[in-house]
XYZ file of C-alpha atoms in Angstrom:
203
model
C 36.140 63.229 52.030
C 36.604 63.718 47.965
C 38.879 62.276 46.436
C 39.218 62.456 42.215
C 40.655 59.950 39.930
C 43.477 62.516 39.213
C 44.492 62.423 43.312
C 44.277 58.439 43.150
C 46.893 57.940 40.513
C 49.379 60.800 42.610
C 49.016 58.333 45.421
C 52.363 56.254 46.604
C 51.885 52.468 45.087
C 50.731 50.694 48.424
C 48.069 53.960 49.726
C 46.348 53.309 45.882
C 46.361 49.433 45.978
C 45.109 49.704 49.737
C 42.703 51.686 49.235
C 41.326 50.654 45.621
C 40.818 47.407 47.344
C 38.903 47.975 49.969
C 35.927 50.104 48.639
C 34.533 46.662 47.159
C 33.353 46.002 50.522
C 33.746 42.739 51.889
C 35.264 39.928 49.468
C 35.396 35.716 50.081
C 38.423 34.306 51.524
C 39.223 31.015 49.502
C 41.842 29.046 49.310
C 42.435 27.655 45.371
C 44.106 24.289 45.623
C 45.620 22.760 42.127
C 47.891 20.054 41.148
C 50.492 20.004 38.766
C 51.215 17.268 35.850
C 53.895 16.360 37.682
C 51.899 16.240 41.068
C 53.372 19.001 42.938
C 50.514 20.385 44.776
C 49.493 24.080 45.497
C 47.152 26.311 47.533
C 46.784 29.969 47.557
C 44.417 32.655 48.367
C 42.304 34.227 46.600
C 39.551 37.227 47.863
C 37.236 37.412 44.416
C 35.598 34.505 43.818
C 32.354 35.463 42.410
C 28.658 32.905 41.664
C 28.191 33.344 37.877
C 24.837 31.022 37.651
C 23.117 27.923 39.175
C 22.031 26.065 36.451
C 24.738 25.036 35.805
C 26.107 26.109 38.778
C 29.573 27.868 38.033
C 31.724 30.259 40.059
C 34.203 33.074 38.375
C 37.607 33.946 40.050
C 39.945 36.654 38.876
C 44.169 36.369 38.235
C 46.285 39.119 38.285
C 48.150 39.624 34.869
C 50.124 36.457 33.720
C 52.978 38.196 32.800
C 54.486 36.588 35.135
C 54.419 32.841 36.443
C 50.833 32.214 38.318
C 51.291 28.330 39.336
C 47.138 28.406 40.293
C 46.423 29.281 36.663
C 49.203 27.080 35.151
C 47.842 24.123 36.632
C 44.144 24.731 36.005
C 45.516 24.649 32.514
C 47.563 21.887 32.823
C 44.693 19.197 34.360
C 41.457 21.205 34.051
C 40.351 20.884 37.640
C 41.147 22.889 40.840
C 38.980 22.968 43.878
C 38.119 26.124 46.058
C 37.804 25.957 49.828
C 36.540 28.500 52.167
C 38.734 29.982 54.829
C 37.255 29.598 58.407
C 38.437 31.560 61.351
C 41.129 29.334 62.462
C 42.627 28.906 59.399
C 43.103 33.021 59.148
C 47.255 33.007 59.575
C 48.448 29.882 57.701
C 45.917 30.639 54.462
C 47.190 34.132 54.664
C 50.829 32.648 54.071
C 49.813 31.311 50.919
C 49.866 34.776 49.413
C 53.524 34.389 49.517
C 55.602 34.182 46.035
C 56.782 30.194 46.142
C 58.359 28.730 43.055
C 56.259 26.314 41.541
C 58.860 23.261 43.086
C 57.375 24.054 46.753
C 53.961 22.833 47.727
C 52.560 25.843 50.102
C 51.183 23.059 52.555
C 54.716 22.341 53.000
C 55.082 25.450 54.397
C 51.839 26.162 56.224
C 49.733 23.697 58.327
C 47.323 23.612 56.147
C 46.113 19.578 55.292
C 45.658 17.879 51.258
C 43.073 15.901 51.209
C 41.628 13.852 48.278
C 38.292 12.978 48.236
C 36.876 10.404 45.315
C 39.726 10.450 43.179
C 38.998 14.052 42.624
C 42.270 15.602 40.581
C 43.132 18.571 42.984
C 43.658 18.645 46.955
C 40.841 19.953 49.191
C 42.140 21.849 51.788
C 41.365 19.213 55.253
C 40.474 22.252 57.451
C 38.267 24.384 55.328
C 34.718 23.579 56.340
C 33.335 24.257 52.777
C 34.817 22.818 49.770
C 34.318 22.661 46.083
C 35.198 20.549 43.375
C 36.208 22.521 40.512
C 35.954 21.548 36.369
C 37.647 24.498 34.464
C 35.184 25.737 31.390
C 36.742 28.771 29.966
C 38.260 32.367 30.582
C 38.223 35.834 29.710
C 41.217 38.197 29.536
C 40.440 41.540 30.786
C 42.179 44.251 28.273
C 41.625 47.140 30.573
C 44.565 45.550 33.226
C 45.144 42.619 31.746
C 43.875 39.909 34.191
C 41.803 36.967 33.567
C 38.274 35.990 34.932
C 38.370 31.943 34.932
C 35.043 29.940 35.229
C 34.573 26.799 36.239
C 31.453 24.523 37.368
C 31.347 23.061 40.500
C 31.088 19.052 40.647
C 31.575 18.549 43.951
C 30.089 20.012 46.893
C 31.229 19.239 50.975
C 30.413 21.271 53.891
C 29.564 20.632 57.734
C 26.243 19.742 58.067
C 25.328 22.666 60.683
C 25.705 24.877 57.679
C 22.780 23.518 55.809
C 19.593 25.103 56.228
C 15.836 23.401 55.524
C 15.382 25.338 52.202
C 19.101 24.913 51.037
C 20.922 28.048 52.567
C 24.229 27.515 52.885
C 24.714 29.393 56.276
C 28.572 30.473 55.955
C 28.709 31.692 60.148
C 27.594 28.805 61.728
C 30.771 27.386 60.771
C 33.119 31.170 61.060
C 33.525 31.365 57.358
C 36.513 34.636 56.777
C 35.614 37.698 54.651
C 38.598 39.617 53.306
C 38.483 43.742 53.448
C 40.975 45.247 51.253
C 44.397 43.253 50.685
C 45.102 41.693 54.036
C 42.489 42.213 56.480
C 39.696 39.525 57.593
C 36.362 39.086 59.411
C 34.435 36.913 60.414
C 31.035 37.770 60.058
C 27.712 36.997 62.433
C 24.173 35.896 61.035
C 22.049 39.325 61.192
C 18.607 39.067 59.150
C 17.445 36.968 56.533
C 14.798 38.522 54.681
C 11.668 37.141 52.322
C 11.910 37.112 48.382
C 10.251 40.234 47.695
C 7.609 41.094 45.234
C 6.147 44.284 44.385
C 3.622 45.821 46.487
């Protein structure tokens, strides 16, 4: 199948958003959990957060346009720190629910079974459940002119995981605790441990 950048814009809204995001391939499933200054908590997903560097080690996430109210972004703002939380497969339906549109007056784990948790009087809530979770420190953004979103970086500053995930070398091995992928808008996996391969060189 062929399909042209002049048949993609004739597409009905939901066929182009579909399928625009899936051919990215396989995506994170995260759940972004921020306070605000007046301590109303808030957790929602998020499918592209991306590893910008090590050294220092800081990770990338994108918001939609803030033409309208984003509470995730408002409070990263607001206190500077957020924390991101993978989203293992039993956690699939209730993180999902977080893409709902709550005012910023309603705490999404009021409304999901998802658990805060506060871990060494970190700012932001962890999410209890997730099996890997990150302390966040906000360092700066970049607005996007071509659809007007907003890549946000941040360094990580705190790092918890289950220890089966840990390999010998480092390796942070996402399946041995069913880490989520996202395919398109609304779709998950969970995916299996296939091959690791060496660091190659040339021949």
């Amino acid at each position: 199948m062929h399909i042209t950048r002049k048949e993609i814009e004739a597409f009905p809204h939901l066929y182009k958003i579909n399928l625009m995001n899936s051919i990215s391939g396989y995506k994170s499933a995260n759940l972004i959990g921020t306070k605000s200054k007046e301590g109303i908590t808030n957790v929602a997903v998020f499918s592209s957060v991306v590893h910008y560097g090590s050294n220092p080690p800081i990770l990338g996430f994108v918001l939609r346009p803030t033409t309208v109210v984003r509470n995730t972004y408002n409070n990263i703002k607001e206190t500077g720190f957020y924390t991101i939380n993978a989203i293992s497969e039993g956690m699939i339906e209730e993180a999902h629910h977080t893409s709902a549109k709550y005012s910023a007056e309603i705490s999404e784990f009021d409304k999901t079974n998802l658990t805060s948790e506060y871990k060494n009087n970190f700012e932001a809530p962890f999410v209890e459940e997730s099996p890997l979770q990150l302390g966040m420190k906000y360092l700066e953004e970049y607005h996007i002119k071509a659809n007007d979103t907003v890549l946000v970086l941040g360094e990580v500053t705190d790092l918890y995981f289950e220890d089966t995930m840990l390999s010998e070398d480092g390796f942070l091995n996402l399946s041995k605790e069913n880490v989520a992928a996202i395919n398109g808008l609304d779709t998950y996996m969970v995916a299996k441990e296939f091959k690791r391969l060496s660091y190659q060189r040339p021949k």
